[in-house]
């Protein structure tokens, strides 16, 4: 939970745990039934939803807070995982 805003690579989390990315991914998938990156992405989506619901930050500011390279990459990421653009989600709630 400490690094989800800045890191999304399996190799980063594996390095922090002193294991290989392949081993970490395999263990997570076997234990939970979901890939490691699904867990990371779910946490990022939850944080984005929280920002959109509880703050007046712009989409660009939310994108920056979650360390996306561009606002459009954030919008694409969010839409792929929720079915809504961040603005649609904000207005829906």
Tab-separated table of C-alpha atoms in Angstrom:
chain	number	residue	atom	x	y	z
A	1	UNK	CA	0.000	0.000	0.000
A	2	UNK	CA	2.933	2.321	0.505
A	3	UNK	CA	4.027	2.453	-3.137
A	4	UNK	CA	0.888	2.051	-5.260
A	5	UNK	CA	0.886	5.733	-6.245
A	6	UNK	CA	4.368	5.608	-7.717
A	7	UNK	CA	5.043	1.995	-8.705
A	8	UNK	CA	3.007	-0.407	-10.811
A	9	UNK	CA	5.669	-2.899	-11.945
A	10	UNK	CA	5.770	-6.424	-10.533
A	11	UNK	CA	9.559	-6.270	-10.541
A	12	UNK	CA	9.521	-3.348	-8.081
A	13	UNK	CA	7.434	-5.252	-5.533
A	14	UNK	CA	9.467	-8.424	-6.061
A	15	UNK	CA	12.700	-6.522	-5.431
A	16	UNK	CA	11.284	-5.096	-2.211
A	17	UNK	CA	10.478	-8.652	-1.081
A	18	UNK	CA	13.811	-10.078	-2.308
A	19	UNK	CA	12.200	-12.543	-4.717
A	20	UNK	CA	11.911	-12.688	-8.484
A	21	UNK	CA	8.974	-11.062	-10.239
A	22	UNK	CA	7.986	-14.416	-11.733
A	23	UNK	CA	7.954	-16.104	-8.322
A	24	UNK	CA	5.943	-13.302	-6.721
A	25	UNK	CA	3.440	-13.291	-9.584
A	26	UNK	CA	3.066	-17.077	-9.407
A	27	UNK	CA	2.539	-17.129	-5.647
A	28	UNK	CA	0.001	-14.294	-5.747
A	29	UNK	CA	-1.920	-15.953	-8.605
A	30	UNK	CA	-1.932	-19.368	-6.890
A	31	UNK	CA	-2.959	-17.906	-3.539
A	32	UNK	CA	-5.625	-15.451	-4.642
A	33	UNK	CA	-6.601	-16.529	-8.130
A	34	UNK	CA	-5.804	-13.072	-9.485
A	35	UNK	CA	-2.611	-11.762	-11.090
A	36	UNK	CA	-0.369	-9.469	-9.083
A	37	UNK	CA	-0.968	-6.494	-11.365
A	38	UNK	CA	-4.731	-6.876	-10.922
A	39	UNK	CA	-4.243	-6.240	-7.225
A	40	UNK	CA	-2.028	-3.219	-7.854
A	41	UNK	CA	-4.393	-1.795	-10.473
A	42	UNK	CA	-7.412	-2.329	-8.197
A	43	UNK	CA	-5.740	-0.282	-5.475
A	44	UNK	CA	-4.935	2.495	-7.975
A	45	UNK	CA	-8.559	2.520	-9.192
A	46	UNK	CA	-9.842	2.711	-5.612
A	47	UNK	CA	-7.531	5.644	-4.916
A	48	UNK	CA	-8.655	7.372	-8.104
A	49	UNK	CA	-12.307	6.879	-7.153
A	50	UNK	CA	-11.590	8.293	-3.707
A	51	UNK	CA	-9.917	11.366	-5.200
A	52	UNK	CA	-12.780	11.865	-7.645
A	53	UNK	CA	-15.490	11.491	-4.984
A	54	UNK	CA	-13.970	13.396	-2.103
A	55	UNK	CA	-11.855	16.159	-3.620
A	56	UNK	CA	-12.219	18.923	-6.140
A	57	UNK	CA	-8.901	18.058	-7.797
A	58	UNK	CA	-8.917	18.260	-11.574
A	59	UNK	CA	-8.453	15.116	-13.633
A	60	UNK	CA	-4.927	16.300	-14.397
A	61	UNK	CA	-4.170	16.719	-10.676
A	62	UNK	CA	-5.527	13.249	-9.897
A	63	UNK	CA	-3.425	11.891	-12.749
A	64	UNK	CA	-0.333	13.545	-11.301
A	65	UNK	CA	-1.118	12.378	-7.758
A	66	UNK	CA	-1.275	8.800	-9.018
A	67	UNK	CA	1.924	9.222	-11.055
A	68	UNK	CA	0.533	8.744	-14.553
A	69	UNK	CA	2.706	10.080	-17.335
A	70	UNK	CA	-0.179	12.007	-18.926
A	71	UNK	CA	-3.798	12.744	-18.061
A	72	UNK	CA	-4.886	10.846	-21.163
A	73	UNK	CA	-3.103	7.694	-19.982
A	74	UNK	CA	-4.919	8.043	-16.662
A	75	UNK	CA	-8.284	8.470	-18.416
A	76	UNK	CA	-7.603	5.412	-20.596
A	77	UNK	CA	-6.510	3.334	-17.560
A	78	UNK	CA	-9.560	4.385	-15.536
A	79	UNK	CA	-12.026	3.776	-18.394
A	80	UNK	CA	-10.615	0.301	-19.113
A	81	UNK	CA	-11.117	-0.737	-15.515
A	82	UNK	CA	-14.401	0.973	-14.631
A	83	UNK	CA	-16.232	1.528	-17.892
A	84	UNK	CA	-16.411	5.268	-17.175
A	85	UNK	CA	-14.122	8.192	-17.804
A	86	UNK	CA	-13.033	9.937	-14.595
A	87	UNK	CA	-15.356	12.858	-15.374
A	88	UNK	CA	-18.309	10.537	-16.013
A	89	UNK	CA	-17.554	8.742	-12.740
A	90	UNK	CA	-17.326	12.012	-10.828
A	91	UNK	CA	-20.648	13.246	-12.241
A	92	UNK	CA	-22.342	9.871	-11.743
A	93	UNK	CA	-21.635	9.738	-8.028
